[in-house]
């Protein structure tokens, strides 16, 4: 398996975890405050971070902005927000009427991500993508960070789902 194939496999596992955490839930379940971040916020946030980081690495616009997802969600904060540092009130403001926008946005970002990693060759993962850290962040480190955060948040969403199903 080459590097691009390995990254695609990792991102596909994120997709499986997201779909498993979200599919079949009611709006009440998706938006529930079960003593933790809601499933809506968790999936929105992990998708926003992935969209932001992949767009930056690929030199493209974020799907959130270019494909109208910001308008679809209509959230009450700046369209560039990714959820990083959100307060409890901001977390609670991420609400959906169904799983469709969460999964639609996620799937669009997932497709863009797979297209991006499929084109990685040679030493592409060594490219510096963020000089703001010491040491500077390479593309490889950035992609692993996105995968790790996505899997953590998808796992949190699955945990919340399990709490709701037991209640």
Short mmCIF file of C-alpha atoms in Angstrom, two decimals:
data_model
loop_
_atom_site.label_atom_id
_atom_site.label_comp_id
_atom_site.label_asym_id
_atom_site.label_seq_id
_atom_site.Cartn_x
_atom_site.Cartn_y
_atom_site.Cartn_z
CA UNK A 1 0.00 0.00 0.00
CA UNK A 2 1.36 3.40 -0.92
CA UNK A 3 1.08 6.56 1.18
CA UNK A 4 -1.95 7.89 -0.68
CA UNK A 5 -3.73 4.55 -0.22
CA UNK A 6 -2.94 4.50 3.48
CA UNK A 7 -4.29 8.03 3.97
CA UNK A 8 -7.41 7.21 1.97
CA UNK A 9 -7.98 4.15 4.17
CA UNK A 10 -7.65 6.27 7.32
CA UNK A 11 -10.06 8.93 6.02
CA UNK A 12 -12.50 6.20 4.93
CA UNK A 13 -12.50 4.89 8.50
CA UNK A 14 -13.42 8.38 9.69
CA UNK A 15 -16.32 8.34 7.23
CA UNK A 16 -17.54 4.98 8.50
CA UNK A 17 -17.40 6.22 12.10
CA UNK A 18 -19.25 9.45 11.28
CA UNK A 19 -22.02 7.66 9.40
CA UNK A 20 -22.38 5.06 12.16
CA UNK A 21 -22.69 7.81 14.78
CA UNK A 22 -25.28 9.86 12.84
CA UNK A 23 -27.46 7.67 10.62
CA UNK A 24 -30.97 6.98 11.87
CA UNK A 25 -30.97 9.60 14.63
CA UNK A 26 -33.78 12.07 15.17
CA UNK A 27 -33.16 15.81 15.32
CA UNK A 28 -33.69 15.62 19.09
CA UNK A 29 -30.94 13.02 19.36
CA UNK A 30 -28.57 14.90 17.05
CA UNK A 31 -29.01 18.14 19.00
CA UNK A 32 -29.25 16.67 22.51
CA UNK A 33 -27.18 18.09 25.33
CA UNK A 34 -26.36 14.81 27.04
CA UNK A 35 -23.77 16.35 29.36
CA UNK A 36 -21.32 16.50 26.46
CA UNK A 37 -21.03 18.23 23.11
CA UNK A 38 -23.98 17.37 20.87
CA UNK A 39 -23.57 14.96 17.97
CA UNK A 40 -24.50 17.83 15.64
CA UNK A 41 -21.68 20.00 16.95
CA UNK A 42 -19.12 17.17 17.02
CA UNK A 43 -19.74 16.15 13.40
CA UNK A 44 -20.01 19.75 12.20
CA UNK A 45 -16.75 20.64 13.99
CA UNK A 46 -14.72 17.67 12.76
CA UNK A 47 -15.92 18.37 9.22
CA UNK A 48 -15.16 22.09 9.45
CA UNK A 49 -11.61 21.42 10.65
CA UNK A 50 -11.03 18.86 7.90
CA UNK A 51 -12.49 21.22 5.28
CA UNK A 52 -10.35 24.12 6.53
CA UNK A 53 -7.11 22.14 6.66
CA UNK A 54 -7.54 20.28 3.37
CA UNK A 55 -8.53 23.47 1.53
CA UNK A 56 -5.47 25.24 2.93
CA UNK A 57 -3.14 22.38 1.97
CA UNK A 58 -4.66 22.05 -1.50
CA UNK A 59 -4.81 25.80 -2.13
CA UNK A 60 -8.57 25.70 -2.75
CA UNK A 61 -11.62 27.29 -1.19
CA UNK A 62 -13.40 25.62 1.67
CA UNK A 63 -16.47 23.64 0.62
CA UNK A 64 -18.28 25.30 3.55
CA UNK A 65 -18.07 28.57 1.62
CA UNK A 66 -17.81 27.56 -2.03
CA UNK A 67 -20.68 25.06 -2.06
CA UNK A 68 -23.13 26.97 0.13
CA UNK A 69 -22.96 24.84 3.28
CA UNK A 70 -22.57 27.92 5.47
CA UNK A 71 -25.92 29.14 4.13
CA UNK A 72 -27.49 25.70 4.56
CA UNK A 73 -26.54 25.56 8.22
CA UNK A 74 -27.19 29.27 8.88
CA UNK A 75 -25.18 29.36 12.09
CA UNK A 76 -25.07 32.52 14.21
CA UNK A 77 -21.31 33.04 14.07
CA UNK A 78 -18.67 34.02 11.55
CA UNK A 79 -18.64 31.73 8.50
CA UNK A 80 -14.92 31.08 9.03
CA UNK A 81 -15.54 29.50 12.46
CA UNK A 82 -14.50 25.87 12.80
CA UNK A 83 -15.63 25.33 16.38
CA UNK A 84 -12.18 25.65 17.89
CA UNK A 85 -12.57 27.39 21.24
CA UNK A 86 -16.36 27.43 21.09
CA UNK A 87 -18.24 28.26 24.27
CA UNK A 88 -21.09 26.10 25.54
CA UNK A 89 -23.57 28.58 24.02
CA UNK A 90 -21.86 28.39 20.62
CA UNK A 91 -21.83 24.59 20.78
CA UNK A 92 -25.56 24.63 21.57
CA UNK A 93 -26.18 26.91 18.56
CA UNK A 94 -25.16 24.17 16.12
CA UNK A 95 -28.53 22.52 15.51
CA UNK A 96 -29.87 20.55 12.56
CA UNK A 97 -33.37 19.48 11.51
CA UNK A 98 -32.09 16.12 10.22
CA UNK A 99 -28.90 14.17 9.61
CA UNK A 100 -28.93 15.25 5.95
CA UNK A 101 -26.91 18.47 6.24
CA UNK A 102 -24.35 16.88 8.57
CA UNK A 103 -23.79 13.90 6.30
CA UNK A 104 -24.08 15.92 3.09
CA UNK A 105 -21.40 18.36 4.18
CA UNK A 106 -19.22 15.60 5.61
CA UNK A 107 -19.49 13.51 2.42
CA UNK A 108 -18.58 16.50 0.22
CA UNK A 109 -15.49 17.23 2.34
CA UNK A 110 -14.61 13.53 2.44
CA UNK A 111 -14.74 13.31 -1.36
CA UNK A 112 -12.51 16.38 -1.71
CA UNK A 113 -10.11 14.91 0.85
CA UNK A 114 -9.84 11.61 -1.00
CA UNK A 115 -9.22 13.43 -4.29
CA UNK A 116 -6.48 15.48 -2.62
CA UNK A 117 -4.65 12.56 -0.99
CA UNK A 118 -4.88 10.48 -4.18
CA UNK A 119 -2.68 13.05 -5.88
CA UNK A 120 0.09 13.03 -3.28
CA UNK A 121 3.40 11.71 -4.56
CA UNK A 122 7.03 11.58 -3.59
CA UNK A 123 7.97 13.94 -0.81
CA UNK A 124 4.66 15.87 -0.81
CA UNK A 125 4.10 15.02 2.85
CA UNK A 126 7.34 16.84 3.76
CA UNK A 127 6.02 20.20 2.49
CA UNK A 128 5.70 22.80 5.24
CA UNK A 129 2.08 23.93 5.55
CA UNK A 130 2.23 25.96 8.78
CA UNK A 131 5.22 28.01 9.89
CA UNK A 132 3.41 29.08 13.08
CA UNK A 133 4.69 26.13 15.11
CA UNK A 134 8.12 25.01 16.24
CA UNK A 135 8.99 22.87 14.45
CA UNK A 136 6.95 23.96 11.43
CA UNK A 137 4.07 21.63 10.53
CA UNK A 138 4.47 19.43 7.48
CA UNK A 139 1.59 18.23 5.33
CA UNK A 140 2.06 14.72 6.68
CA UNK A 141 1.79 15.88 10.28
CA UNK A 142 -1.25 18.03 9.42
CA UNK A 143 -3.07 15.13 7.77
CA UNK A 144 -2.36 12.80 10.69
CA UNK A 145 -3.60 15.51 13.07
CA UNK A 146 -6.85 15.82 11.10
CA UNK A 147 -7.35 12.05 11.10
CA UNK A 148 -6.65 11.84 14.85
CA UNK A 149 -9.03 14.69 15.71
CA UNK A 150 -11.72 13.36 13.40
CA UNK A 151 -11.57 9.90 14.94
CA UNK A 152 -11.67 11.34 18.46
CA UNK A 153 -14.75 13.43 17.70
CA UNK A 154 -16.48 10.63 15.79
CA UNK A 155 -15.85 8.41 18.81
CA UNK A 156 -17.29 11.06 21.10
CA UNK A 157 -20.37 11.25 18.86
CA UNK A 158 -20.72 7.45 19.04
CA UNK A 159 -20.42 7.64 22.82
CA UNK A 160 -23.15 10.30 23.02
CA UNK A 161 -25.32 8.18 20.72
CA UNK A 162 -24.84 5.23 23.07
CA UNK A 163 -25.78 7.36 26.09
CA UNK A 164 -28.95 8.50 24.33
CA UNK A 165 -29.88 4.95 23.31
CA UNK A 166 -29.46 3.73 26.91
CA UNK A 167 -31.54 6.62 28.34
#
